[in-house]
Short mmCIF file of C-alpha atoms and ligand atoms in Angstrom, two decimals:
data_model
loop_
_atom_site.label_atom_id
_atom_site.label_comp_id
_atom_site.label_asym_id
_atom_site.label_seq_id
_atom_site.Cartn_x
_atom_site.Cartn_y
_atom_site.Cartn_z
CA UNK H 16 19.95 -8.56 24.39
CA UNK H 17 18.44 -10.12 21.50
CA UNK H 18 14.49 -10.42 22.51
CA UNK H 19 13.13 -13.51 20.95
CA UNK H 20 9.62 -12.51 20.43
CA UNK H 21 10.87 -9.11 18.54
CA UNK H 22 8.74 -9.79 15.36
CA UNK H 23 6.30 -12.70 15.42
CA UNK H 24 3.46 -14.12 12.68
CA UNK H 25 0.00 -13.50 13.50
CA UNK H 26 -3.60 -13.93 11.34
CA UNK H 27 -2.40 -10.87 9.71
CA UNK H 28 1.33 -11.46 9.10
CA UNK H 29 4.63 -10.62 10.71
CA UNK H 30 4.01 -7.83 14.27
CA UNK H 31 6.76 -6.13 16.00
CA UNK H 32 4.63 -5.75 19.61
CA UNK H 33 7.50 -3.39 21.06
CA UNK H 34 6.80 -0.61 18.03
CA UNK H 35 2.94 -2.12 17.25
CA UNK H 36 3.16 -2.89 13.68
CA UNK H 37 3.08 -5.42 11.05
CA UNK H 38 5.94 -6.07 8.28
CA UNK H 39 4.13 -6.66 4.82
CA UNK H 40 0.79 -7.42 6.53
CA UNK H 41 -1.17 -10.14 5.01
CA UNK H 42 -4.24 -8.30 6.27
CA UNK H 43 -5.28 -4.61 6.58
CA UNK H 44 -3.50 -3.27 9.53
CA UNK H 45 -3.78 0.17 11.41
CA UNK H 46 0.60 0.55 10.84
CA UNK H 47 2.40 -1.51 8.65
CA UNK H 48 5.90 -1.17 7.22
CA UNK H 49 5.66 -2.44 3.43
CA UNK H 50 9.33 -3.72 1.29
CA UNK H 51 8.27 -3.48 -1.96
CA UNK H 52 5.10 -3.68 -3.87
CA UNK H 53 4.96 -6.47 -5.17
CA UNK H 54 1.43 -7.83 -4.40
CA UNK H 55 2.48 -10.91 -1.72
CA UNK H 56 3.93 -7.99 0.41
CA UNK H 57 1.86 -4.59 -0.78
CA UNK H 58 -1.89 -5.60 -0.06
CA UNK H 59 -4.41 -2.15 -0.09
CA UNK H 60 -6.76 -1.21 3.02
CA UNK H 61 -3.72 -0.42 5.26
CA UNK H 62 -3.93 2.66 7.45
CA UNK H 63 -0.53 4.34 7.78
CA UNK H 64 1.69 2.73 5.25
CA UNK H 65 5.74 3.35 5.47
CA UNK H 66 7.62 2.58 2.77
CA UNK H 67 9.85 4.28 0.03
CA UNK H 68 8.61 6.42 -2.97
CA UNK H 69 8.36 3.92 -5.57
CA UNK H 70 6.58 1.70 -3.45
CA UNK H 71 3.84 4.14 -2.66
CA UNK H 72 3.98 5.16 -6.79
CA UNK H 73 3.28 1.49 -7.99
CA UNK H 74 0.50 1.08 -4.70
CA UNK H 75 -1.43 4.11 -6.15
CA UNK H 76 -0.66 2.96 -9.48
CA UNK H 77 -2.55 -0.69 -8.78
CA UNK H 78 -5.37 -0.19 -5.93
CA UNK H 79 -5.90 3.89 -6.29
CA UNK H 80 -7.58 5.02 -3.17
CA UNK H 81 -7.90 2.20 -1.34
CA UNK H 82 -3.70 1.82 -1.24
CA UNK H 83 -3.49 3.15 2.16
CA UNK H 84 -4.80 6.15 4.28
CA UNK H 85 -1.62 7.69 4.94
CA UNK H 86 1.60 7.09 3.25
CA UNK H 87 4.75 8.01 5.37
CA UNK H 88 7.62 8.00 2.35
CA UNK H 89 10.86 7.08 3.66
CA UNK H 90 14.17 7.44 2.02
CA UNK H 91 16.44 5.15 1.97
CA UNK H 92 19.14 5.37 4.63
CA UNK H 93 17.02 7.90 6.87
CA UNK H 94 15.66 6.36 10.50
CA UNK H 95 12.36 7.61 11.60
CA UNK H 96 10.35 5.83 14.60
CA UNK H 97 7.72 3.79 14.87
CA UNK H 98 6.29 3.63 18.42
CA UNK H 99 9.38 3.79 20.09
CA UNK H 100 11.22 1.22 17.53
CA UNK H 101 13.90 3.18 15.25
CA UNK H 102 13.46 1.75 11.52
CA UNK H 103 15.46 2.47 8.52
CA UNK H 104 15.19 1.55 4.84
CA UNK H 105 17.96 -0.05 3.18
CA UNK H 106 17.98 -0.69 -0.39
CA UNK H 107 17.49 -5.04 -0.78
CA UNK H 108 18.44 -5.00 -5.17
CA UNK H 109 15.19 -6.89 -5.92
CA UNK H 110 13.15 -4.06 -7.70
CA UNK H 111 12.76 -0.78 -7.86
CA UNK H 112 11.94 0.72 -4.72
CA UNK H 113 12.25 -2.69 -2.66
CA UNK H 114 14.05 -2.40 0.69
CA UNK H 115 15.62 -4.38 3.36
CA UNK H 116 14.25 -3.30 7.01
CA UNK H 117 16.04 -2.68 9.98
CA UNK H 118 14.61 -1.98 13.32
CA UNK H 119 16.74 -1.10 16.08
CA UNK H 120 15.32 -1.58 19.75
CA UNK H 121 17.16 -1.55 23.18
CA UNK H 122 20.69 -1.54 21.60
CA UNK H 123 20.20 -4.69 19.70
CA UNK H 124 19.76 -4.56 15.84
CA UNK H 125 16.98 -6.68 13.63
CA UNK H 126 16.99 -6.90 9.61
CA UNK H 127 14.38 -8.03 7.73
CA UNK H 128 15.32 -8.38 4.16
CA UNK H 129 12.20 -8.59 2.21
CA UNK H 130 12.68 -9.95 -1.22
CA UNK H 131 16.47 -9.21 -2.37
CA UNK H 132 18.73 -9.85 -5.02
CA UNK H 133 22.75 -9.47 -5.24
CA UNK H 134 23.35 -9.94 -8.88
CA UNK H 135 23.14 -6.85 -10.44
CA UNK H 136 20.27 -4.84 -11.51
CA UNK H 137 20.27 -2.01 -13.82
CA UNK H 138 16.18 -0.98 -13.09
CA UNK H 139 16.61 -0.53 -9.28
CA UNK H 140 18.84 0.89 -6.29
CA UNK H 141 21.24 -1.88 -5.90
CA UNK H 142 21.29 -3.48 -2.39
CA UNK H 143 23.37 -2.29 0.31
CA UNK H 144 24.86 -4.01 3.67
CA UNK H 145 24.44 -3.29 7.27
CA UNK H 146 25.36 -5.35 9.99
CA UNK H 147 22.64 -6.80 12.35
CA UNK H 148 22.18 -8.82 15.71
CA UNK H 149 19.14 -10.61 13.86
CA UNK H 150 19.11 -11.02 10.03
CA UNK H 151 15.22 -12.31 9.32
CA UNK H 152 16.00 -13.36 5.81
CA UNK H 153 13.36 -14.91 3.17
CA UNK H 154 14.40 -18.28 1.81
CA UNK H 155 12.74 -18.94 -1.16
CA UNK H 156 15.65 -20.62 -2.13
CA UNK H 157 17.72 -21.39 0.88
CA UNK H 158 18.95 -24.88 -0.90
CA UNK H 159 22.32 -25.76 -1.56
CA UNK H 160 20.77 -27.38 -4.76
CA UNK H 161 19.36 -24.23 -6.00
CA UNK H 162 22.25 -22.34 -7.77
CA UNK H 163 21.03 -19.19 -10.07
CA UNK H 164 23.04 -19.29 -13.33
CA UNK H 165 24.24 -15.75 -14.40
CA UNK H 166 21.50 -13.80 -16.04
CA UNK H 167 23.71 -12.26 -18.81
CA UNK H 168 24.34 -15.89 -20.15
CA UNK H 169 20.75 -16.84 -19.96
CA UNK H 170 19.62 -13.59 -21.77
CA UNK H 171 22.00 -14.38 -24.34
CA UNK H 172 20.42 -17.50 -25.25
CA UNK H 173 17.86 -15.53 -27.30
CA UNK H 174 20.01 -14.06 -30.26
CA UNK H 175 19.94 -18.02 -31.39
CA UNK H 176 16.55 -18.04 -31.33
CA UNK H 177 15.67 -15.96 -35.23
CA UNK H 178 11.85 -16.23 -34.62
CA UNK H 179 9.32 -14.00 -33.16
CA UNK H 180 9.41 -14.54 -28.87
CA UNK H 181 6.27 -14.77 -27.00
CA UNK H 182 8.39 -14.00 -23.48
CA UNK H 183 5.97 -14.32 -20.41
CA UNK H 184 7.18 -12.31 -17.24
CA UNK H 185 5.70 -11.24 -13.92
CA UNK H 186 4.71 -7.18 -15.03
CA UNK H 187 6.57 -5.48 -11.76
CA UNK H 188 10.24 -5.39 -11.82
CA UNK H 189 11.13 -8.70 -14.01
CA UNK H 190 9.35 -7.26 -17.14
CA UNK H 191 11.71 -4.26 -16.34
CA UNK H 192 14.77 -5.67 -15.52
CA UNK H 193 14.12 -8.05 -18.97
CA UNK H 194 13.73 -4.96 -21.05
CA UNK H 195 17.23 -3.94 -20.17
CA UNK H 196 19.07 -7.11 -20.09
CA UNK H 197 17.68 -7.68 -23.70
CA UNK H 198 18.71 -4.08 -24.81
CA UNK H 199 21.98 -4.59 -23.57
CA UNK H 200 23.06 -7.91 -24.40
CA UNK H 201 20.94 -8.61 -28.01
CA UNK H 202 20.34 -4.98 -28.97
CA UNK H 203 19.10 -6.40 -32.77
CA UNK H 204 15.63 -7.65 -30.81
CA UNK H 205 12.78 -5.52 -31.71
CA UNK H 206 10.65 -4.95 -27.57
CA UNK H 207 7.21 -4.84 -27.49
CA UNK H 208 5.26 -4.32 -24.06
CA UNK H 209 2.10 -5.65 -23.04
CA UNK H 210 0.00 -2.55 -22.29
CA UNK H 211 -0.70 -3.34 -18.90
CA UNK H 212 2.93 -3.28 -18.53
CA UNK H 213 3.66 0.76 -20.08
CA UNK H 214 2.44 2.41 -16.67
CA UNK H 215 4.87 0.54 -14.39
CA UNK H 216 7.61 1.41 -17.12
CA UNK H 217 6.08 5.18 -16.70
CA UNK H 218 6.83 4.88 -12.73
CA UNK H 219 10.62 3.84 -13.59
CA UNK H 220 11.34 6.40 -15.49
CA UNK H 221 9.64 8.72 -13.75
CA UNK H 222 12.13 7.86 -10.70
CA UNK H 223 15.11 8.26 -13.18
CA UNK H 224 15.20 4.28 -14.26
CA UNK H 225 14.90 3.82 -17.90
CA UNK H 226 14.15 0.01 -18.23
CA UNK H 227 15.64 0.42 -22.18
CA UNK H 228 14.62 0.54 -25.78
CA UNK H 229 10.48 -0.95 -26.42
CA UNK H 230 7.32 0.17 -27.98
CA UNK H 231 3.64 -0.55 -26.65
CA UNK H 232 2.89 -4.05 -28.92
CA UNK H 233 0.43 -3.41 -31.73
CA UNK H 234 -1.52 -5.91 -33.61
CA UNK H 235 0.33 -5.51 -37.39
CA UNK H 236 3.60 -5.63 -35.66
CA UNK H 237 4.49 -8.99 -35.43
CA UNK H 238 2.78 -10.41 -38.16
CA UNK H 239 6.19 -10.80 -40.00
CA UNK H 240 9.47 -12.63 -38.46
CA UNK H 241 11.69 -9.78 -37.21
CA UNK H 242 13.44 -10.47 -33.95
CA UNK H 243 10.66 -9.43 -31.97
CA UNK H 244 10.37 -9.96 -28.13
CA UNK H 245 6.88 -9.64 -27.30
CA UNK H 246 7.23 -9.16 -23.61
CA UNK H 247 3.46 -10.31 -21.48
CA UNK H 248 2.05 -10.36 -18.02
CA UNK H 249 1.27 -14.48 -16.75
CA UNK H 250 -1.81 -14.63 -17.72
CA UNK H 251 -1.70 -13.54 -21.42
CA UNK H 252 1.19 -15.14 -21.59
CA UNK H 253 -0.82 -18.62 -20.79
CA UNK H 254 -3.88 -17.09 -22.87
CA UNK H 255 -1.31 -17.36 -26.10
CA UNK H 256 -0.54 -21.52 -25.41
CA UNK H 257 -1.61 -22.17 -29.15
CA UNK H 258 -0.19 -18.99 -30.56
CA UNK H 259 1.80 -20.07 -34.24
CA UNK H 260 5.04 -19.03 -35.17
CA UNK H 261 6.43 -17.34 -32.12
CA UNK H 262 8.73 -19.13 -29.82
CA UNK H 263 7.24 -18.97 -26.13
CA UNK H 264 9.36 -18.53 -23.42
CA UNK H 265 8.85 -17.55 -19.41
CA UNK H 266 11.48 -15.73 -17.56
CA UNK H 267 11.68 -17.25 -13.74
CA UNK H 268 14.03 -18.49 -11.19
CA UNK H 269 10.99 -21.21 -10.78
CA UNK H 270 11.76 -24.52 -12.74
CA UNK H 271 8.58 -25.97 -12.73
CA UNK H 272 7.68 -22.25 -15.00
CA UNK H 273 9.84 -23.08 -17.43
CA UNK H 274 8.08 -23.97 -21.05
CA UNK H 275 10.20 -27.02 -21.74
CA UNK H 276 13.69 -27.79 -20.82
CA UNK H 277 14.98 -26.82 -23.91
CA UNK H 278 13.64 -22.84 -23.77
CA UNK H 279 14.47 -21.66 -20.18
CA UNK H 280 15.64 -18.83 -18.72
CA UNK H 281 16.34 -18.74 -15.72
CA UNK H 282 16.71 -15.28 -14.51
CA UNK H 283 15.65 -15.15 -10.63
CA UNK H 284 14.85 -11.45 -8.55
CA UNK H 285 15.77 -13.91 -5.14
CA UNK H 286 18.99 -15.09 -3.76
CA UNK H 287 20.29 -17.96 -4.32
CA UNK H 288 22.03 -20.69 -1.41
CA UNK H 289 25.18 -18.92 -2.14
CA UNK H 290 23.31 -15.89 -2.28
CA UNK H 291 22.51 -15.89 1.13
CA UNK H 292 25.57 -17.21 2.78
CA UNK H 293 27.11 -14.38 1.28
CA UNK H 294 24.46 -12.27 3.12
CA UNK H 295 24.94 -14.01 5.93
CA UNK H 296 29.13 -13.42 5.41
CA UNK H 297 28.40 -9.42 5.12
CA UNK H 298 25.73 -8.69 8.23
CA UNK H 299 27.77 -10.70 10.42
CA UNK H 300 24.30 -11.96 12.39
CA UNK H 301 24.64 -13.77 16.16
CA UNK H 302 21.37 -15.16 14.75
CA UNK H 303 19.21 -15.62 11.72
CA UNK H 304 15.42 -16.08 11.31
CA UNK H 305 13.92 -17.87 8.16
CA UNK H 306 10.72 -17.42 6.36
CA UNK H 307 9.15 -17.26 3.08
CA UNK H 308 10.66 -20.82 2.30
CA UNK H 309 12.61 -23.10 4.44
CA UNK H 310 14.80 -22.84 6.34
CA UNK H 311 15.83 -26.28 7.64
CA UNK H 312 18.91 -26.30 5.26
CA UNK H 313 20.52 -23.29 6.80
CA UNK H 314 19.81 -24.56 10.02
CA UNK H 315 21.55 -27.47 9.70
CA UNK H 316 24.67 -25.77 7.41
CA UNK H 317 25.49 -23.34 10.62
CA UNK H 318 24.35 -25.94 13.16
CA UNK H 319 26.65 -24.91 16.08
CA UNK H 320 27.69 -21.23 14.62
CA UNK H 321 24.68 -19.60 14.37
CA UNK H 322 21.63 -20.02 16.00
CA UNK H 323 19.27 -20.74 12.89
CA UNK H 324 15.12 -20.08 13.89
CA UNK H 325 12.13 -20.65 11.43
CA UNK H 326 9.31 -18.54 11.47
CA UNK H 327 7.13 -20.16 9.38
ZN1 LIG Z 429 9.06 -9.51 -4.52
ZN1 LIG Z 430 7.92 -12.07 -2.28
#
């Protein structure tokens, strides 16, 4: 039986009551279970942290001590309990180290997916299917309007483009996965990395993910037109608005981040609408529980089919 308070949001984010802990707490909890590290899901101050090795690598890496009292590293594929509730990490393809959770309690099966991606991803475990009872997806983009174009074609925009690139990206995971789409499919581009951006590289490689071919930027290095993709966190990136003779561009599946229409690239780390009725197609869910978007859309695609719920 499917209980229909299983997970529920609280001031301090999404609680499972029947194992006592929180899902990528918003707040510092005493047990939370964390997908990824990106910072809307990995906060620091938690207690007893579960969560995969890369995950607890790029926590230490950005909040040091205070990234959790106790981290409990999980592998992927490998149930352990969590007062009384079975969980198990399943790869989710949305960064390195990000994972889709399932928690299994009184024979019926729940799967949160965290952030997750289905095109593929050289820089990360790519993501794998279970079945569920429950799938509690994120819809970020659960709109049949929003359609991801394929992120080879968009990356190969940039070998007509003969000027220095100024190319903005979020550090964690896109600046990665850029690196190697940009090796791979316009190998002539010189890449240069924003420092901040060299000790999440380190943590790739370290787990056996080399992004691709870059050097740390230096000041004398782009001073002449060479093909160079200067490759910088947000906020330099907006620091640089009047910057001369480079060709800005920001990597996002966001339109409203796009420079101008003329220099986008869309290259999303979410699913798409097809995206997730693919999902949907593969964990064969009797129901499905939105959040982290809407989820009215979905609702009213499977009207009759599959009990839709929104969380949020
Ligand atoms: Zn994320
Ligand atoms: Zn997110």
């Amino acid at each position: 039986m499917i209980l229909d308070d299983f997970v529920l949001f609280d001031e301090k984010g999404l609680y499972c009551k029947y194992g006592n802990f929180y899902i990528d707490p918003q707040l510092p909890v005493t047990t939370a279970v964390i997908s990824h590290a990106h910072a809307d899901h990995a906060i620091s101050g938690n207690n007893n942290v579960y969560c995969t090795r890369a995950t607890a690598s790029i926590m230490q890496l950005r909040y040091d001590r205070t990234a959790a009292k106790v981290f409990n590293i999980a592998a992927f594929n490998q149930p352990f309990e969590v007062g009384g509730v079975m969980v198990t990490l399943i790869p989710a393809g949305h960064m390195l180290g990000s994972a889709q959770v399932l928690m299994e309690y009184e024979g019926s099966r729940y799967l949160y997916t965290g952030d997750y991606k289905l095109q593929p991803d050289a820089t990360c475990e790519p993501i794998e299917w279970v079945t569920t009872d429950v799938l509690i997806t994120e819809s970020t983009f659960a709109n049949p309007d929003i359609i991801h174009p394929d992120p080879v074609a968009e990356i190969r925009k940039i070998n007509d483009i003969k000027s220095n690139i100024l190319l903005g990206a979020y550090a964690l995971g896109k600046s990665q996965r850029l690196i190697n789409l940009i090796t791979e499919h316009a190998p002539q581009k010189k890449i240069l990395v924003h420092h901040k951006i060299m000790p999440i590289n380190a943590i790739y490689e370290k787990m056996g993910f080399h992004p691709g071919k870059y050097q740390i930027y230096g000041r004398k290095l782009m001073k002449v037109q060479d093909e160079f993709v200067y490759i910088v966190p947000p906020f330099t990136f907006d620091s640089y608005i009047r910057a001369t003779g480079v060709k800005r561009l920001f990597a996002s599946g966001w339109k409203n981040l796009q420079v101008n229409n003329q220099d986008t690239l869309f290259i999303s780390d979410h699913v798409d609408w097809n995206d997730i009725l693919q999902t949907i197609t593969n964990t064969k869910p009797k129901q499905v529980w939105t959040l982290h978007g809407k989820g009215d859309h979905l609702k009213a695609y499977f009207k009759d089919d599959i009990f839709v719920k929104i969380l949020n």
